[in-house]
Short mmCIF file of C-alpha atoms and ligand atoms in Angstrom, two decimals:
data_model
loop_
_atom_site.label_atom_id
_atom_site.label_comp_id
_atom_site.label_asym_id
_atom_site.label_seq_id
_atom_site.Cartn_x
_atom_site.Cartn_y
_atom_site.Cartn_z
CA UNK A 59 97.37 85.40 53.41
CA UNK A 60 100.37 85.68 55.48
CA UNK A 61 102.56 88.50 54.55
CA UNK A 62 106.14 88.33 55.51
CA UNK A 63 108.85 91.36 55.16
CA UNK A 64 112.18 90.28 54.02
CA UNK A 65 114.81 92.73 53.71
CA UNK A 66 117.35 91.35 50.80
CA UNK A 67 121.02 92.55 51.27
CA UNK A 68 122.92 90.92 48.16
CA UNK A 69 126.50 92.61 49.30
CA UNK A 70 129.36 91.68 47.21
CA UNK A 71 131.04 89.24 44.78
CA UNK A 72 128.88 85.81 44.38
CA UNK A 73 126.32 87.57 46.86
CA UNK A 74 123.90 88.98 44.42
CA UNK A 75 123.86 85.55 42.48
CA UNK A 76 122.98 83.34 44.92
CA UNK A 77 120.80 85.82 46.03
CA UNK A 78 118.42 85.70 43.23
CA UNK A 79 117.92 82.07 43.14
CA UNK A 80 117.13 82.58 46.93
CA UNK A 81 114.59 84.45 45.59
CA UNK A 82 113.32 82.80 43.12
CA UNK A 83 112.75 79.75 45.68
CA UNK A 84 110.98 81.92 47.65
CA UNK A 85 108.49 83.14 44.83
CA UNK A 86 108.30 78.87 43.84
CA UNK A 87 106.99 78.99 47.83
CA UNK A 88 104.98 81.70 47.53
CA UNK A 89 103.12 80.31 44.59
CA UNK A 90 102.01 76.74 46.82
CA UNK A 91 101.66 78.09 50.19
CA UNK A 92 99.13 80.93 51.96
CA UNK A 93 102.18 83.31 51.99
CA UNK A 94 103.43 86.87 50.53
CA UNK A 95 106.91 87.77 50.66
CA UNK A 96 107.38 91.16 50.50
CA UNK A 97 111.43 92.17 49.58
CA UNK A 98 113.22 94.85 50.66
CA UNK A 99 116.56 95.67 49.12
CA UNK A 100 119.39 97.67 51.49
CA UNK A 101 123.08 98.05 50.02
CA UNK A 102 126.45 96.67 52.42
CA UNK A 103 129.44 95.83 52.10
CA UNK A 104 131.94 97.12 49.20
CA UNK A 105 129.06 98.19 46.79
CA UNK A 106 128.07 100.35 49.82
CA UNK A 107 131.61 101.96 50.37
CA UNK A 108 131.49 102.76 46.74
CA UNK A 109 127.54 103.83 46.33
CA UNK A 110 127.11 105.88 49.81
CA UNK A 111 130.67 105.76 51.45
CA UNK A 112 129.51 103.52 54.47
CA UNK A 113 129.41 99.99 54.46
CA UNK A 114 126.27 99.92 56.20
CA UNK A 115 124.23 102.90 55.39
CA UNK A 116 121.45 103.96 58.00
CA UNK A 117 118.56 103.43 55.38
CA UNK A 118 119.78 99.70 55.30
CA UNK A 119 119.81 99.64 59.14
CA UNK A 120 116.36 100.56 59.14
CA UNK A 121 114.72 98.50 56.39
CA UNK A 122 116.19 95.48 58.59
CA UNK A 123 115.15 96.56 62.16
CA UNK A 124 111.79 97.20 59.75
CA UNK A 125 111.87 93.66 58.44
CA UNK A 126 110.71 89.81 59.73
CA UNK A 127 114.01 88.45 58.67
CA UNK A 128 117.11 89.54 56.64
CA UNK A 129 118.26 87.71 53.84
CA UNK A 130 121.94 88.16 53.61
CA UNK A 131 124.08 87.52 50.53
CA UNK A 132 128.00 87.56 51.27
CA UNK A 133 130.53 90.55 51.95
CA UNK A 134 133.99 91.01 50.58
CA UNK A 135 135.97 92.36 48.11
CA UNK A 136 139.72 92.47 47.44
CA UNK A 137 140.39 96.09 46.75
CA UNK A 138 140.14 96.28 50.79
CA UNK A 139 141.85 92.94 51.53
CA UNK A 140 144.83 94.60 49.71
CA UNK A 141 145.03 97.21 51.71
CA UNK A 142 145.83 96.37 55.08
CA UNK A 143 145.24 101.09 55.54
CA UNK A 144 141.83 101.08 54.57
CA UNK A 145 139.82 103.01 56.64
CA UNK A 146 136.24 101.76 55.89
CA UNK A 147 136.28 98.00 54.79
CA UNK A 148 133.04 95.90 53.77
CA UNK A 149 133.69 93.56 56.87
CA UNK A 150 132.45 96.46 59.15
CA UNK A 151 129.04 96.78 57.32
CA UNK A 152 128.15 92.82 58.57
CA UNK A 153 129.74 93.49 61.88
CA UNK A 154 127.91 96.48 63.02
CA UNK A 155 124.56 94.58 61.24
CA UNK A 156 125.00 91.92 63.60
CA UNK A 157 125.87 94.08 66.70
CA UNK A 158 122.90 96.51 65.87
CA UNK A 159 120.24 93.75 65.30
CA UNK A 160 121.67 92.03 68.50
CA UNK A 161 122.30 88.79 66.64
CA UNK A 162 123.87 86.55 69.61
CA UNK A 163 123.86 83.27 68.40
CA UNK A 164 124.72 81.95 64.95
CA UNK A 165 123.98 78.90 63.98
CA UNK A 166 125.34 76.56 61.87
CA UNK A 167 124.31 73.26 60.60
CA UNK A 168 126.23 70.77 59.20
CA UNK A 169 124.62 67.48 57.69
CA UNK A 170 125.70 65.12 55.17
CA UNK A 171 123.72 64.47 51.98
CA UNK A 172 124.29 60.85 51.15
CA UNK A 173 125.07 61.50 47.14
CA UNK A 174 128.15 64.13 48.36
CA UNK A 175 130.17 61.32 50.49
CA UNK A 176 132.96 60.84 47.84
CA UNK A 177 132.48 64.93 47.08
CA UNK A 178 134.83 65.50 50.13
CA UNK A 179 138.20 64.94 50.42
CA UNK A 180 138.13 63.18 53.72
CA UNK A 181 137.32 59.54 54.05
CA UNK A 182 133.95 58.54 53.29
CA UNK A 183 133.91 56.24 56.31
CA UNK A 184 135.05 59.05 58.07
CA UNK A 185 132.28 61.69 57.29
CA UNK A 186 129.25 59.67 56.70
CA UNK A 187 126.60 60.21 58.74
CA UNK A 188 127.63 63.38 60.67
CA UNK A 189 125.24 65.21 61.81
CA UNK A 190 126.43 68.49 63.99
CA UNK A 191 125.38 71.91 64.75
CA UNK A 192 127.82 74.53 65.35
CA UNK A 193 126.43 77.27 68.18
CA UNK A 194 129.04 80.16 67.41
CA UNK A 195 128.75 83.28 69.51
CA UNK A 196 128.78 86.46 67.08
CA UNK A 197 128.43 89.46 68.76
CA UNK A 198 131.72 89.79 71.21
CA UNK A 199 134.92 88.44 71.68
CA UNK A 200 138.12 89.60 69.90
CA UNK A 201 136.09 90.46 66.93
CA UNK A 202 134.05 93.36 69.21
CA UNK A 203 137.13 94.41 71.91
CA UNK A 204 139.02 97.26 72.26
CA UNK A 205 140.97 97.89 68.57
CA UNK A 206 144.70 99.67 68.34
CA UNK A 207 147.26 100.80 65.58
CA UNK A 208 149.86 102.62 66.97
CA UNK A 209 150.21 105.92 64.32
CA UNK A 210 153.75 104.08 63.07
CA UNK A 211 152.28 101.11 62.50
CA UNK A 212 154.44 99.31 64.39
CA UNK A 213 151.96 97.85 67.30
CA UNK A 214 148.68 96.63 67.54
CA UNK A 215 146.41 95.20 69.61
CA UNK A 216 143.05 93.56 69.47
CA UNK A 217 141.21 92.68 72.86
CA UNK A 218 138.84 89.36 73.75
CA UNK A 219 136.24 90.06 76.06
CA UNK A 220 133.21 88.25 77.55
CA UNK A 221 130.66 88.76 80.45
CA UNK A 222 128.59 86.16 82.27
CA UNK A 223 125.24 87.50 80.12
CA UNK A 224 127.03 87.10 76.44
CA UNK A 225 128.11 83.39 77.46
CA UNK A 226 124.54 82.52 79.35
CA UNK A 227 122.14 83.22 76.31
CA UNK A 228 124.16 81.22 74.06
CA UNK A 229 124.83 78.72 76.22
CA UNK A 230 121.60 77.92 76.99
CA UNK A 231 120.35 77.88 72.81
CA UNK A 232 123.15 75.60 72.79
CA UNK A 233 121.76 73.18 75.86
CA UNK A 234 118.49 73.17 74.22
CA UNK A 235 119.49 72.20 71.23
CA UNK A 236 121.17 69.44 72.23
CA UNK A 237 118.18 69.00 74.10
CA UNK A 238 116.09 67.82 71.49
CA UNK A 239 118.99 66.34 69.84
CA UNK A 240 121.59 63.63 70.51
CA UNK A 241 122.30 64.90 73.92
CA UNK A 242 125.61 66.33 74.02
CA UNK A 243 127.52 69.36 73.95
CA UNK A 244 131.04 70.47 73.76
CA UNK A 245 132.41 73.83 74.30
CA UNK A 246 135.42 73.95 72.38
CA UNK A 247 137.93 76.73 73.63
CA UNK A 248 141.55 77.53 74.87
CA UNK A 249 140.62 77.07 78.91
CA UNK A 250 144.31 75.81 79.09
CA UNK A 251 145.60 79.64 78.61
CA UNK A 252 142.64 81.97 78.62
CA UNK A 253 140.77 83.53 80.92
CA UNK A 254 137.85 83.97 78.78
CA UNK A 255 137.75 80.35 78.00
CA UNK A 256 138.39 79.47 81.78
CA UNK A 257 135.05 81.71 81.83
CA UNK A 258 133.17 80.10 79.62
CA UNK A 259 133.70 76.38 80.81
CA UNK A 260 132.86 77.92 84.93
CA UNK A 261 129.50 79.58 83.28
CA UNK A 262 128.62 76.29 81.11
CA UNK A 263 129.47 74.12 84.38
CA UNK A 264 126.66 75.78 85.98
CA UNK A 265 123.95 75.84 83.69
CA UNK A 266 124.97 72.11 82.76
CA UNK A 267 122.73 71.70 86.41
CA UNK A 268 119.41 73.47 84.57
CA UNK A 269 119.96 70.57 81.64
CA UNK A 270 120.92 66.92 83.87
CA UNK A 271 120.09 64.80 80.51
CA UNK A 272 122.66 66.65 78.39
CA UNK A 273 126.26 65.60 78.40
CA UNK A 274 128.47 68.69 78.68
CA UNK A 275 132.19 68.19 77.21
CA UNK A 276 135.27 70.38 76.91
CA UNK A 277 137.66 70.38 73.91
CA UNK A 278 140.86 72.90 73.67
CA UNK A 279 140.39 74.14 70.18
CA UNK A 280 143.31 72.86 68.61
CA UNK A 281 142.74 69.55 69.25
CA UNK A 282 139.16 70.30 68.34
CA UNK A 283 140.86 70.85 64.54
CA UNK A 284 141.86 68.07 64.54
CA UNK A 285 139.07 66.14 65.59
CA UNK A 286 136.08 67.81 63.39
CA UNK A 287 137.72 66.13 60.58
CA UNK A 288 139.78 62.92 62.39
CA UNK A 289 136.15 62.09 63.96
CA UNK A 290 132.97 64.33 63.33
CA UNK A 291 130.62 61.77 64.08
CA UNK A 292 131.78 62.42 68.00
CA UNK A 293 129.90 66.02 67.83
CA UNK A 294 126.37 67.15 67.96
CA UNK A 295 126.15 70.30 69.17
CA UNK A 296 129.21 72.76 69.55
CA UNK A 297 129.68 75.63 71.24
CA UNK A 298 132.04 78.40 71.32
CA UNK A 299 132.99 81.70 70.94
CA UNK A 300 133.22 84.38 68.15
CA UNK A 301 136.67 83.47 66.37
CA UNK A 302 137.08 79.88 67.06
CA UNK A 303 133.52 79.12 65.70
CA UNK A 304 134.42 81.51 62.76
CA UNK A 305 137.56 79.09 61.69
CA UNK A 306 136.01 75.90 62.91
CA UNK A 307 132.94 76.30 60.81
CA UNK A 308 135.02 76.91 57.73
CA UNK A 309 136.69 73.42 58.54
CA UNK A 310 133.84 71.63 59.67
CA UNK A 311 132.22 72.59 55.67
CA UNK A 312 134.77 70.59 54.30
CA UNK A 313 133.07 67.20 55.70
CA UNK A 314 130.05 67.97 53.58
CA UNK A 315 131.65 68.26 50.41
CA UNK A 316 132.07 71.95 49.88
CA UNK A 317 131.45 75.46 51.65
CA UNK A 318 128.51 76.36 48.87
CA UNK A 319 126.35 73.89 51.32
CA UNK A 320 126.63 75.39 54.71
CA UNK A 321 123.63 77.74 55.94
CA UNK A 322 123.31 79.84 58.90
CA UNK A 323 120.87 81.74 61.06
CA UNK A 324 122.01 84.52 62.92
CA UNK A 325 119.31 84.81 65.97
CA UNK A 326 118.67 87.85 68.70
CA UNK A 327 116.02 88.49 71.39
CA UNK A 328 114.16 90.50 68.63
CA UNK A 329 115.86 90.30 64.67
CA UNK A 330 117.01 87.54 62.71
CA UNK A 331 119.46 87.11 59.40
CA UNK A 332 119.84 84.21 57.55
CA UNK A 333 123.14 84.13 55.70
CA UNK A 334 125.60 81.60 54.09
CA UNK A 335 128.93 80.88 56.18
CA UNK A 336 130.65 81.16 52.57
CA UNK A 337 132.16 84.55 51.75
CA UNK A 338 132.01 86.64 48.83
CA UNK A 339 134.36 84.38 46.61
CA UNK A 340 135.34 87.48 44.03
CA UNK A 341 137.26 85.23 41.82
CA UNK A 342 133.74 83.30 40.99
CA UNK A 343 131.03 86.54 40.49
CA UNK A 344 129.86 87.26 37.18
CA UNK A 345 130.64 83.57 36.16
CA UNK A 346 127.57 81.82 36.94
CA UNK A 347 129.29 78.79 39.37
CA UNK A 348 128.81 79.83 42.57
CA UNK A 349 126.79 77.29 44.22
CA UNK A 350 123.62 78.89 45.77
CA UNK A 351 122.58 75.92 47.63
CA UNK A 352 124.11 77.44 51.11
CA UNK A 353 121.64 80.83 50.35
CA UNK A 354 119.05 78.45 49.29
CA UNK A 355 118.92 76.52 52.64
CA UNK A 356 119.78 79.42 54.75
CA UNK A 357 116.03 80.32 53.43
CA UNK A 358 114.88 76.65 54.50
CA UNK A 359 116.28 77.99 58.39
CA UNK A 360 114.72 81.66 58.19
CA UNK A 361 111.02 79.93 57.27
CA UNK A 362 111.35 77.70 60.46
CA UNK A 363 112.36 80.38 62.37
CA UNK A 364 109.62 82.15 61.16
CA UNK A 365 107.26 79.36 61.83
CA UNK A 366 106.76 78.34 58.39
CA UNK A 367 107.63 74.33 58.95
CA UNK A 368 106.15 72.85 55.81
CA UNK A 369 107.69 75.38 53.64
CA UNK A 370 110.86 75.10 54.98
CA UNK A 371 110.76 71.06 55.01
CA UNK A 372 109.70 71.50 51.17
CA UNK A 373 113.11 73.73 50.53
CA UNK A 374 114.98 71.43 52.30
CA UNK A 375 113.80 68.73 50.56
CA UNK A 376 114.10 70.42 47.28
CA UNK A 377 117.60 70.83 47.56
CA UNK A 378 118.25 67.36 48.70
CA UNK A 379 116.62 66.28 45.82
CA UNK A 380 118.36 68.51 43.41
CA UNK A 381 121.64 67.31 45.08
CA UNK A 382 120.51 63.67 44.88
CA UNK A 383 120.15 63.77 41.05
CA UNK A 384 123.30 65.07 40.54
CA UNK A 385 122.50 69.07 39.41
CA UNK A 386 125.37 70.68 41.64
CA UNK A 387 127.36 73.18 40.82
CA UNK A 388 131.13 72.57 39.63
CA UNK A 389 132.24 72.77 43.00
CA UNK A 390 130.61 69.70 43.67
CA UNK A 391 130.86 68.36 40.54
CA UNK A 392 133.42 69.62 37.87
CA UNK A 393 132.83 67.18 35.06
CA UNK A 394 129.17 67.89 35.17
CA UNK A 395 128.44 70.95 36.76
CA UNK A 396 125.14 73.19 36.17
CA UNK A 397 125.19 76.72 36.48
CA UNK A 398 123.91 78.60 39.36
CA UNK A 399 121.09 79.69 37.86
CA UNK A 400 120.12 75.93 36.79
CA UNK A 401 120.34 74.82 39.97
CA UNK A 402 118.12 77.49 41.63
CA UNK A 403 115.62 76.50 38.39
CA UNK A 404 115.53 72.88 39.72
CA UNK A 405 114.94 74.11 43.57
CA UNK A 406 111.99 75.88 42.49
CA UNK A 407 110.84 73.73 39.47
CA UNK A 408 111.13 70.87 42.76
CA UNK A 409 108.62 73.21 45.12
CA UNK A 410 106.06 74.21 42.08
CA UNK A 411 105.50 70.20 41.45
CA UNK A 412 105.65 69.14 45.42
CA UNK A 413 101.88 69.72 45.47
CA UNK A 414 101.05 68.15 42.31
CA UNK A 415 102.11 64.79 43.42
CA UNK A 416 104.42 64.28 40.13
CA UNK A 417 107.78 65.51 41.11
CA UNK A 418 109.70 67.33 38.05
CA UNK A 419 111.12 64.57 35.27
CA UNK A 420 114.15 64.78 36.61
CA UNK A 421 115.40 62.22 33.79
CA UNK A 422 115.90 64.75 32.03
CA UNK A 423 118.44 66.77 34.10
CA UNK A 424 121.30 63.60 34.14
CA UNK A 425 121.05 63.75 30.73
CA UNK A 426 121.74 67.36 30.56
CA UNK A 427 118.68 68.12 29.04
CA UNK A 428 116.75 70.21 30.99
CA UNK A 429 112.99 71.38 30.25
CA UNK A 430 113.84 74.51 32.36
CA UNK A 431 114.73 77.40 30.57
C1 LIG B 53 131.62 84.66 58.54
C2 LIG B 53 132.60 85.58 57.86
C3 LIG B 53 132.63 86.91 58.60
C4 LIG B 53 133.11 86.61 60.01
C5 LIG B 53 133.47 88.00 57.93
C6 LIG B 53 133.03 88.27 56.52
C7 LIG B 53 133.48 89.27 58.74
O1 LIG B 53 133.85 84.99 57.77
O2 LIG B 53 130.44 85.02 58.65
O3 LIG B 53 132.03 83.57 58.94
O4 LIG B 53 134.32 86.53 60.25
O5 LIG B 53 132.27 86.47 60.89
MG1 LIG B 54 133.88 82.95 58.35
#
């Protein structure tokens, strides 16, 4: 038996919620497959300002740098947003996570499910069939530079950096990727009025040599707004750096119907975190709608990573499923929407039957009906 350690952060707002049916997937995997998932629960974020006055207390550290993977929830919470003085702030306890663990590369899939196509506000002939992967850089950039307030508040600045190594290990992720995918890439960046960007498109020019079959494109990031949702079919994989893949990704989740469906995997030399691009959403905790589907296939990505294939094929095509019948959350579907819980039910209620051969009556779900309690 295969026993994997998972350390569980929740964090704030919908984080805990989406969380659990995470989990609960998980222990629907555990029950069909030769594998033990052993959890491991650190505090960050808000709940760890309040709890232990550090948004990312040591203990936490180490049960990660202790762990396989980390299963992150979502960080966030408005008392700090408000306060533009705050000292410590829940944002710092997922930044210094990702420095610490060394987690270079995240990356972020974006597919459409075929049911979702009028979900989105964008043309359906517009979005269907997309089918990109967004290679952000996480660990540098403007979000890692040199910080300033001046005491009056007055001035501030906030520095963009990059070397030749932070570009080259993400650059080449992002070549192989494409690699075993359609075959292109485009670096999307500001190479028009940065330096950094000028950087980044001299560095990608010469690995470009090391991958001859890939096609290697440039895109200024405005434009690149515009295209992701004028034309996403032209894009299959992306790269860029920290901020611009932070904003584009938000955009890019619109194509797909809603943010509650984008995963990511966060990926160093030696730790991993799985986590969904959606943030805390405060407004939604404690209500039961927050769609867990983006937790629930950030888990699919950690079990590949981990080596796990089938099991992460069977969450994958659990949620498809789920998705394909119609039990979504109301952000995907208002007028019939299924709580959060519900739909993590029907993930794992999916997995337990995958081995049986008689998939869950799923009859019963359009009809609102469920046999799940
Ligand atoms: C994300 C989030 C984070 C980021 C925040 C919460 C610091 O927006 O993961 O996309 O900006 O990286
Ligand atoms: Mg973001």
């Amino acid at each position: 038996m295969n026993e994997i350690k998972i350390a569980v952060l929740p964090g704030d707002g919908i984080g805990p919620e989406v969380i659990k049916e995470s989990l609960k997937v998980l222990g629907a995997v555990s029950e069909i497959y030769a594998c033990k998932f052993l959890f491991n629960e650190g505090l960050v974020g808000a709940k760890a300002i309040f709890n232990a006055g550090n948004p990312l207390p040591d203990e936490t550290l180490e049960i990660c740098k202790n762990s396989d993977a980390v299963l992150f929830g979502a960080i966030g919470d408005p008392h700090f947003d408000n306060d533009p003085k705050a000292k410590l702030r829940p944002e710092q306890g997922l930044l210094k996570l990702r420095k610490e663990l060394g987690l270079f590369a995240n990356i972020r899939p974006l597919k459409i499910f075929d049911t979702l196509v009028e979900s989105s506000p964008l043309k359906k002939e517009v979005i269907k069939d997309t089918d990109m992967v967004i290679y952000r850089e996480l660990i540098s950039g403007i979000y890692f530079g040199e910080k300033f307030t001046e005491e009056q508040g007055e001035y501030a600045y906030d520095v963009c950096s990059y070397n030749r190594f932070e570009i080259q290990r993400i650059a080449h992720l992002a070549f192989q990727a494409a690699r075993k995918r359609r075959k292109k890439l485009t670096l999307i960046d500001k190479a028009n009025v940065l330096d950094t960007s000028r950087l980044w498109r001299k560095i990608c020019q010469e690995i470009s040599h090391q991958y001859a079959d890939v096609t290697l494109e440039y895109i200024f990031v405005d434009n690149a707004a515009m295209q992701v949702i004028l034309h996403p079919k032209q894009f299959d994989v992306v790269l860029t750096e920290n901020m611009f893949g932070d904003i584009i990704s938000d955009e890019a989740s619109v194509i797909g119907g809603s943010i509650g469906l984008m995963p990511s995997a966060s990926i160093g030399e030696k730790y991993s975190l799985f986590e969904p691009i959606h943030g805390s959403y405060p407004q939604a905790a404690g209500k039961g709608i927050a769609n867990p589907l983006a937790s629930i296939l950030s888990v699919a990505m950690m079990l590949e990573h981990l080596g796990y294939d089938a099991e992460s094929r069977v969450v994958e095509k659990a949620v498809a499923t789920v998705i394909s019948k119609g039990c979504v959350t109301e952000d995907l579907n208002p007028e019939r929407a299924y709580s959060t819980a519900e739909v993590g039910d029907f993930v794992a209620e999916f997995i337990r039957n995958s081995q049986k051969g008689s998939y869950y009556n799923y009859e019963n779900i359009q009809i609102g009906k469920s046999t799940i309690v």
